[in-house]
XYZ file of C-alpha atoms in Angstrom:
559
model
C -31.064 2.232 6.698
C -30.403 5.925 6.583
C -28.180 5.914 9.591
C -25.968 8.857 8.439
C -28.614 10.881 6.790
C -31.380 12.962 8.299
C -34.636 11.092 7.569
C -36.674 14.311 7.891
C -34.613 16.001 5.169
C -34.892 13.196 2.518
C -36.674 14.644 -0.521
C -36.654 11.456 -2.714
C -34.994 8.207 -3.142
C -33.846 6.792 -6.593
C -33.295 3.095 -7.053
C -31.372 1.907 -10.090
C -31.935 -1.907 -10.406
C -29.303 -3.992 -12.038
C -25.720 -3.267 -13.362
C -26.830 -0.026 -15.205
C -25.032 2.633 -13.088
C -21.642 3.542 -14.595
C -21.197 6.805 -12.736
C -20.414 5.208 -9.437
C -17.409 2.889 -8.468
C -18.415 -0.623 -7.272
C -21.978 -0.707 -8.332
C -22.475 -4.510 -8.774
C -26.192 -5.033 -9.146
C -28.083 -1.849 -8.090
C -27.588 1.557 -6.496
C -29.668 3.640 -4.109
C -29.304 7.492 -4.373
C -30.806 9.507 -1.524
C -31.571 13.077 -2.609
C -32.033 15.520 0.277
C -34.161 18.712 0.250
C -32.777 21.769 -1.439
C -32.780 25.471 -0.100
C -35.568 27.785 -1.168
C -35.469 31.449 -2.101
C -38.429 32.193 0.195
C -38.080 32.027 3.942
C -39.837 28.995 5.315
C -39.413 26.276 7.813
C -40.727 23.200 9.511
C -40.712 21.973 13.172
C -41.750 18.418 13.938
C -42.225 16.254 16.974
C -42.535 12.387 16.683
C -43.586 10.176 19.555
C -43.821 6.417 19.637
C -43.872 3.145 21.697
C -40.948 2.371 23.877
C -40.275 6.033 24.508
C -39.292 6.935 21.056
C -38.865 10.634 20.848
C -37.662 12.815 17.994
C -37.659 16.650 17.559
C -36.529 18.186 14.352
C -36.447 21.740 12.771
C -35.520 23.036 9.369
C -35.099 26.612 8.201
C -34.540 27.713 4.637
C -34.478 31.035 2.806
C -32.349 33.469 0.802
C -32.650 35.407 -2.483
C -31.924 35.064 -6.191
C -28.293 34.825 -5.552
C -27.729 32.893 -2.286
C -29.901 30.363 -0.651
C -29.382 28.388 2.606
C -30.891 25.520 4.551
C -30.168 24.468 8.170
C -31.676 21.503 9.784
C -31.194 19.756 13.250
C -32.697 16.896 15.001
C -32.402 14.920 18.125
C -33.894 11.421 18.721
C -33.822 8.623 21.294
C -35.596 5.416 22.052
C -35.631 2.613 24.526
C -35.106 -0.974 23.588
C -38.179 -2.064 21.577
C -40.123 -5.160 22.629
C -40.822 -8.001 20.207
C -44.267 -9.698 19.891
C -43.622 -11.783 22.999
C -42.840 -8.620 25.051
C -39.058 -9.173 25.294
C -36.619 -6.220 25.163
C -33.119 -6.673 23.681
C -31.601 -7.934 26.881
C -34.537 -10.280 27.448
C -34.339 -11.678 23.905
C -30.597 -12.480 24.628
C -31.560 -14.401 27.789
C -34.584 -16.005 26.183
C -32.352 -17.333 23.338
C -30.041 -18.928 25.760
C -26.924 -16.920 25.008
C -23.764 -17.373 27.095
C -23.754 -15.478 30.442
C -20.800 -13.260 29.138
C -22.807 -12.038 26.267
C -25.739 -10.871 28.274
C -26.080 -7.350 29.383
C -24.856 -6.369 32.857
C -27.655 -5.691 35.323
C -26.849 -2.070 35.381
C -27.221 -1.734 31.563
C -30.090 -4.237 31.031
C -32.689 -1.423 30.677
C -30.524 1.200 28.997
C -31.702 3.193 25.980
C -31.276 1.626 22.562
C -29.547 4.741 21.186
C -29.445 8.465 21.264
C -28.827 10.457 18.110
C -28.274 14.125 17.096
C -27.828 15.502 13.620
C -27.133 18.585 11.676
C -27.442 19.486 7.960
C -26.306 22.765 6.483
C -26.566 23.749 2.801
C -25.544 26.958 0.859
C -26.265 27.466 -2.850
C -24.819 30.455 -4.651
C -25.569 31.488 -8.247
C -22.200 32.870 -9.304
C -23.470 33.740 -12.745
C -26.518 33.153 -14.910
C -25.005 29.720 -15.931
C -22.944 28.845 -12.951
C -23.796 27.622 -9.491
C -21.909 26.544 -6.362
C -23.394 24.062 -3.932
C -22.036 23.176 -0.530
C -23.583 20.827 2.043
C -22.369 19.388 5.402
C -24.039 16.645 7.308
C -22.934 15.615 10.858
C -24.235 12.607 12.787
C -23.580 11.962 16.477
C -25.078 8.761 17.733
C -24.253 7.396 21.288
C -24.530 3.983 22.912
C -26.107 2.218 19.960
C -27.068 -1.271 21.060
C -26.454 -4.332 18.767
C -28.342 -7.068 20.709
C -27.504 -9.983 18.526
C -23.890 -9.117 18.373
C -21.309 -9.500 21.147
C -20.563 -5.810 21.169
C -22.288 -2.439 21.047
C -21.369 0.937 19.635
C -19.955 3.332 22.180
C -20.749 5.962 19.583
C -21.126 6.240 15.786
C -19.976 9.641 14.530
C -20.013 10.684 10.893
C -19.201 13.864 8.940
C -20.083 14.216 5.298
C -19.107 17.255 3.165
C -19.964 17.791 -0.482
C -19.094 20.670 -2.848
C -20.430 20.916 -6.360
C -19.805 23.407 -9.150
C -22.115 23.404 -12.125
C -21.915 25.265 -15.428
C -24.401 25.228 -18.287
C -24.563 26.353 -21.891
C -20.700 26.292 -22.466
C -20.966 25.323 -26.136
C -22.059 22.785 -28.592
C -20.259 19.956 -26.786
C -21.067 21.002 -23.251
C -24.712 21.303 -22.374
C -23.712 21.058 -18.697
C -20.437 20.485 -16.810
C -20.491 19.213 -13.194
C -17.544 19.093 -10.751
C -18.018 17.375 -7.493
C -15.554 17.131 -4.543
C -16.639 15.186 -1.486
C -15.359 13.870 1.875
C -16.755 11.579 4.540
C -15.488 9.975 7.720
C -17.039 7.595 10.286
C -15.667 6.708 13.641
C -17.414 3.643 14.981
C -15.943 1.865 18.126
C -17.689 -1.340 19.105
C -17.190 -2.584 22.682
C -18.440 -5.201 25.191
C -18.517 -2.588 27.955
C -22.221 -3.117 28.694
C -22.049 -7.001 28.626
C -21.070 -9.275 31.428
C -17.840 -10.383 29.627
C -16.377 -6.880 30.396
C -16.208 -7.695 34.089
C -15.862 -11.507 33.754
C -12.913 -11.480 31.310
C -11.881 -8.141 29.671
C -13.130 -4.802 28.559
C -12.484 -4.807 24.787
C -12.982 -2.173 22.069
C -12.824 -2.679 18.445
C -12.038 0.728 17.349
C -12.678 1.198 13.599
C -12.515 4.414 11.505
C -13.022 4.866 7.735
C -12.846 7.989 5.661
C -13.208 8.679 1.961
C -12.373 11.602 -0.269
C -13.307 11.810 -4.002
C -13.528 13.936 -7.172
C -15.990 13.579 -10.017
C -16.146 15.563 -13.271
C -19.002 14.978 -15.615
C -19.994 16.587 -18.949
C -22.976 16.010 -21.134
C -24.274 17.266 -24.419
C -26.713 16.581 -27.163
C -25.235 14.745 -30.089
C -28.364 15.408 -32.027
C -32.142 16.019 -31.330
C -32.583 12.489 -30.167
C -29.254 11.387 -28.681
C -27.564 12.621 -25.406
C -24.005 11.872 -24.371
C -22.613 11.890 -20.833
C -18.983 11.158 -19.990
C -16.491 11.859 -17.205
C -13.979 10.523 -14.787
C -13.790 10.139 -11.010
C -11.146 9.287 -8.456
C -11.413 8.359 -4.807
C -9.448 7.048 -1.804
C -11.038 5.094 1.018
C -9.045 4.393 4.154
C -9.957 1.690 6.768
C -8.018 1.636 10.027
C -8.896 -0.540 13.101
C -7.390 -1.599 16.318
C -8.338 -3.729 19.363
C -8.063 -1.942 22.764
C -8.051 -4.322 25.771
C -8.496 -2.940 29.252
C -7.456 0.394 27.950
C -4.290 -0.824 26.085
C -4.013 -0.814 22.345
C -3.089 -4.289 21.107
C -3.179 -5.777 17.604
C -4.686 -4.214 14.477
C -7.927 -5.495 13.024
C -7.481 -3.745 9.779
C -4.079 -2.027 9.329
C -4.303 1.279 7.610
C -5.706 0.075 4.225
C -6.103 2.533 1.311
C -8.316 1.829 -1.647
C -7.507 4.105 -4.470
C -9.607 4.144 -7.623
C -9.697 5.973 -10.795
C -12.519 5.496 -13.311
C -13.585 6.723 -16.754
C -17.213 6.393 -17.604
C -19.552 7.256 -20.580
C -23.175 6.788 -21.268
C -25.274 7.486 -24.445
C -28.967 7.485 -24.680
C -31.004 7.686 -28.022
C -34.763 8.090 -28.324
C -37.340 7.693 -31.045
C -41.021 7.961 -30.846
C -41.528 4.609 -29.269
C -38.149 3.242 -28.389
C -35.192 4.347 -26.200
C -31.734 2.693 -25.996
C -29.088 3.497 -23.358
C -25.438 2.352 -23.601
C -23.107 2.537 -20.616
C -19.261 1.909 -20.214
C -16.939 2.178 -17.250
C -13.196 1.419 -16.871
C -11.667 1.128 -13.471
C -8.064 0.954 -12.185
C -7.952 0.222 -8.498
C -5.115 -0.288 -6.012
C -5.481 -1.598 -2.391
C -2.514 -1.158 -0.066
C -2.028 -2.104 3.469
C 0.525 -1.136 6.133
C 0.767 -4.862 7.176
C 3.947 -5.895 5.483
C 3.093 -9.654 5.906
C -0.018 -9.240 3.634
C -0.158 -8.664 -0.094
C -1.133 -5.370 -1.805
C -3.626 -5.698 -4.613
C -4.341 -4.083 -8.013
C -7.535 -4.489 -9.993
C -8.611 -3.468 -13.367
C -12.239 -3.549 -14.287
C -14.561 -3.147 -17.314
C -18.258 -2.517 -16.836
C -20.632 -2.201 -19.805
C -24.335 -2.312 -20.303
C -27.288 -1.815 -22.693
C -30.787 -1.120 -21.643
C -33.757 -0.694 -24.161
C -37.423 0.184 -23.732
C -40.014 -0.101 -26.481
C -43.663 1.022 -26.315
C -45.422 -1.624 -28.223
C -48.909 0.131 -27.791
C -50.681 2.575 -25.467
C -51.108 -0.359 -23.073
C -47.828 -2.294 -23.163
C -44.161 -1.317 -22.937
C -41.357 -3.878 -23.027
C -37.880 -3.386 -21.536
C -34.725 -5.448 -21.560
C -31.072 -5.093 -20.539
C -27.883 -6.757 -20.282
C -24.848 -5.684 -18.208
C -21.521 -6.551 -16.796
C -20.242 -4.987 -13.674
C -17.437 -5.270 -11.123
C -16.785 -4.991 -7.364
C -13.384 -5.204 -5.789
C -12.976 -6.724 -2.257
C -13.174 -4.337 0.589
C -10.576 -3.978 3.356
C -12.353 -6.235 5.739
C -12.710 -9.068 3.164
C -8.989 -8.779 2.344
C -7.163 -8.035 5.522
C -9.450 -8.320 8.670
C -7.954 -9.990 11.815
C -9.990 -11.075 14.836
C -8.767 -10.239 18.322
C -6.737 -13.416 18.535
C -4.801 -12.381 15.611
C -6.217 -14.964 13.176
C -6.407 -13.608 9.601
C -10.080 -13.822 8.632
C -9.719 -11.917 5.410
C -8.009 -13.382 2.293
C -5.459 -11.057 0.655
C -5.528 -12.973 -2.617
C -9.229 -12.377 -3.444
C -10.286 -11.611 -7.081
C -12.808 -8.916 -7.879
C -16.490 -10.049 -8.253
C -18.051 -9.834 -11.729
C -21.690 -9.746 -12.370
C -23.299 -10.700 -15.716
C -26.959 -9.846 -15.584
C -29.921 -10.031 -17.953
C -33.209 -8.224 -17.150
C -36.466 -8.592 -18.982
C -39.905 -7.131 -18.249
C -42.936 -5.239 -19.324
C -45.338 -2.570 -18.066
C -48.969 -3.066 -18.713
C -51.966 -0.832 -18.480
C -55.484 -2.375 -18.382
C -58.059 0.319 -17.763
C -57.477 1.318 -14.049
C -54.882 -1.332 -13.527
C -51.203 -0.659 -13.918
C -48.764 -3.632 -13.489
C -45.082 -4.135 -13.981
C -43.427 -7.536 -14.277
C -39.700 -8.017 -14.287
C -37.453 -11.214 -14.430
C -33.612 -11.201 -14.050
C -30.772 -13.735 -14.226
C -27.485 -12.859 -12.609
C -24.226 -14.866 -13.145
C -21.714 -14.096 -10.534
C -18.033 -14.866 -11.035
C -15.622 -14.846 -8.245
C -18.387 -13.907 -5.920
C -16.870 -13.046 -2.435
C -18.219 -15.528 0.152
C -17.707 -16.542 3.782
C -16.653 -20.090 4.576
C -17.288 -20.769 8.308
C -15.399 -24.068 8.136
C -12.074 -22.383 7.566
C -9.894 -21.679 10.521
C -8.338 -18.610 8.774
C -8.820 -16.807 5.551
C -12.618 -17.373 5.742
C -13.476 -15.283 2.697
C -12.945 -16.915 -0.834
C -14.200 -16.485 -4.383
C -16.941 -18.693 -5.786
C -19.245 -18.800 -8.802
C -23.011 -18.544 -8.259
C -26.337 -17.579 -9.948
C -29.236 -15.593 -8.756
C -32.621 -15.543 -10.589
C -35.634 -13.434 -9.573
C -39.082 -12.306 -10.333
C -40.740 -8.987 -9.414
C -44.339 -7.926 -9.889
C -45.690 -4.551 -8.786
C -48.600 -2.294 -9.595
C -51.691 -0.430 -8.646
C -55.405 -0.626 -9.233
C -57.544 2.622 -9.104
C -60.966 1.857 -7.759
C -61.907 5.563 -7.910
C -60.228 9.013 -7.588
C -60.064 8.590 -3.869
C -59.331 4.815 -3.367
C -56.411 2.734 -4.932
C -54.755 -0.527 -4.209
C -51.019 -0.909 -4.589
C -49.266 -4.272 -4.462
C -45.900 -5.979 -4.974
C -44.360 -9.421 -4.997
C -40.746 -10.480 -5.124
C -38.942 -13.831 -5.250
C -35.278 -14.759 -5.665
C -33.331 -18.031 -5.874
C -29.663 -18.084 -5.305
C -27.274 -21.065 -5.734
C -23.535 -21.696 -5.670
C -22.218 -23.552 -8.730
C -20.554 -26.001 -6.358
C -20.569 -26.358 -2.682
C -17.625 -25.062 -0.735
C -14.781 -27.395 0.116
C -15.913 -29.748 2.989
C -19.535 -28.558 2.680
C -22.642 -29.911 0.849
C -25.158 -26.989 0.894
C -25.378 -25.178 -2.509
C -27.875 -22.599 -1.351
C -26.655 -19.034 -1.438
C -26.773 -17.047 1.801
C -28.763 -13.855 2.248
C -31.369 -14.702 -0.351
C -34.885 -13.690 1.078
C -37.886 -15.954 0.464
C -41.123 -14.962 -1.298
C -42.427 -11.615 -0.188
C -45.708 -9.890 -0.987
C -47.380 -6.658 0.096
C -50.763 -5.055 -0.628
C -52.130 -1.815 0.613
C -55.499 -0.035 0.355
C -55.088 3.789 0.194
C -57.846 6.344 0.713
C -57.240 9.913 -0.313
C -59.794 12.264 1.370
C -59.941 16.001 1.458
C -57.001 18.058 0.625
C -53.642 16.103 1.054
C -55.194 13.780 3.673
C -54.497 10.088 3.379
C -55.266 6.884 5.106
C -53.829 3.398 4.344
C -53.908 -0.243 5.506
C -51.091 -2.561 4.418
C -50.478 -6.235 4.615
C -46.881 -7.567 4.433
C -46.453 -11.291 3.985
C -43.340 -13.309 3.747
C -42.944 -17.000 3.114
C -40.900 -19.346 5.345
C -37.208 -19.279 4.772
C -36.773 -22.804 3.521
C -33.741 -22.392 1.144
C -30.808 -21.257 3.199
C -26.987 -21.960 3.792
C -27.023 -24.126 6.797
C -23.368 -24.900 6.367
C -22.517 -21.211 6.903
C -24.751 -20.403 9.857
C -28.293 -19.797 8.336
C -31.328 -21.387 9.666
C -34.940 -21.861 9.013
C -37.156 -18.902 9.557
C -40.928 -19.005 10.018
C -43.224 -17.142 7.492
C -45.241 -14.267 8.776
C -47.876 -11.713 8.027
C -48.061 -8.160 9.563
C -50.631 -5.416 9.126
C -49.737 -1.831 9.254
C -52.174 1.239 9.327
C -51.431 5.082 8.951
C -53.468 8.280 8.686
C -52.161 11.590 7.681
C -54.432 14.495 8.226
C -53.915 18.297 7.600
C -55.489 19.879 10.667
C -54.846 23.361 9.149
C -52.924 24.682 6.177
C -49.728 24.610 8.286
C -50.139 21.800 10.815
C -50.093 18.138 9.745
C -50.727 15.152 12.083
C -49.725 11.586 11.266
C -50.776 8.556 13.361
C -50.147 4.989 12.762
C -49.658 1.432 14.002
C -47.173 -1.150 12.702
C -47.633 -4.839 13.404
C -51.147 -4.523 14.490
C -51.561 -8.011 15.909
C -48.303 -7.996 17.771
C -46.567 -10.765 15.741
C -43.249 -12.292 16.849
C -41.075 -12.707 13.722
C -37.533 -12.320 12.431
C -36.574 -11.089 9.020
C -32.767 -11.161 9.166
C -30.931 -14.636 9.023
C -27.682 -15.622 10.586
C -25.056 -15.971 7.807
C -21.706 -16.076 9.743
C -20.206 -13.352 7.743
C -21.390 -11.302 10.706
C -20.208 -11.929 14.266
C -23.356 -12.897 16.003
C -24.255 -14.542 19.431
C -24.104 -18.300 19.594
C -27.078 -19.820 21.553
C -26.838 -23.534 22.264
C -25.100 -24.538 18.963
C -27.152 -22.133 16.741
C -26.964 -18.377 16.194
C -29.286 -16.003 17.856
C -32.130 -14.744 15.776
C -33.150 -11.159 16.554
C -36.982 -10.542 16.398
C -38.334 -7.416 14.891
C -40.464 -4.983 16.951
C -43.923 -5.929 18.183
C -46.836 -3.631 18.024
C -45.625 -0.116 17.467
C -47.781 3.059 17.810
C -46.702 6.505 16.832
C -47.826 9.991 16.256
C -45.928 12.720 14.391
C -46.840 16.382 14.310
C -45.435 18.773 11.851
C -45.857 22.646 11.722
C -44.746 24.498 8.552
C -44.285 28.188 8.080
């Protein structure tokens, strides 16, 4: 979810699957990079209005312009929405009651029909060409979200505010061993107090706020050059500090710390080399990390971690129709402040301050095929997790522990082109996760948070100039393999149909209309692993249903 990024300003999303990203600290088995739109030299802009079911409203505007030396972009948005209804017609508050949650966890009558959230955002960018080979980029993003409801939790967010600043300085053509040099300085902070203020427990027992803040600052320096005509080398270092700090406030009085001023300081060295021939490419990656995690709580242990990540990924074009690819990598993730040091409101230490870092050893194998108008990609992977950080619900304290586990998976995706106007795209994904051994006092070896078989198929029709229509089926198997010992439960399979049309009314005005969950199905996609604090309902954990039939229309005017 892009909670802290302006959705209307996303230009593209890059997904790196597997342990093949050495540039970023803590990438265990994949990374998602969100690239936002860049300023333009020409003055232009866009204004949009989005309307949807359950009083969803969003207005956004973007203006960009400049000259050859300096360019700018300014974007703002405001959105709000009521509680959505599931396929049975139940709002958030009605789902809680229908699930049989305790009276204290239900919304107070005065708040039973309150909005689901309200959100305002701002993005500003300035790009300056200092010289022919030097560029300075600055961006600032602000998010202000108020009264964000978390219906299957015991608390809701009073607000969720974030500030993200990024400064980049790039130089090119510095010599034989510096094709480009990039320096990045960034800072982010989030203030996210959760409270039971809108629930009955606030008047039955106490008004409690779990006030949590986190902030991070970092520096990255990266250089790349061509070793020869077929080989590129990239190397650099980064350093960062992330702070978590949390406290419980009961009836307006600060009490115990949930996370006591924890700093995670990391320094990493990384390098990547890619060599290409006519039909084969090979990429090698290496990263060394030194991490220290310190807490202000003198009763708990500070931690130091050293990590080595390395990978190799190769691609070979066997023919015009078939390309094979394979990779093997090792990656690391250190425990975060919550897993190490978190306390509940009663003072029990839920974290475990002796946790080891998780190591992932992963092998990926696959191929791309082209058969006439059919393009298809098949991929298999096997992941061996050492010291995987896992939640044990049977422990009274120190619920997090290290275990060994494996995950295997299969992914198939592709497209079939019936004509220049009509194509069919499809995808299928399956994973299986197992602990090497059941946790102490338990018997279930299924790994939590492993989704079942999922498939999607869409028919797309391109008509006219930039006009499109699509109908999509998303089908998910029943959730049969789950960790019942740690709170997960069986989920029913489901199939939903979504449809969308985008039509350019004029050269400057675009209209999009659609409907999700056409047949108003009632279904849940997120299980109830007790790593999260969720509502208990009659001995089980509350499942939160997804939205029912959702209709929307978006209008966009460009100038």
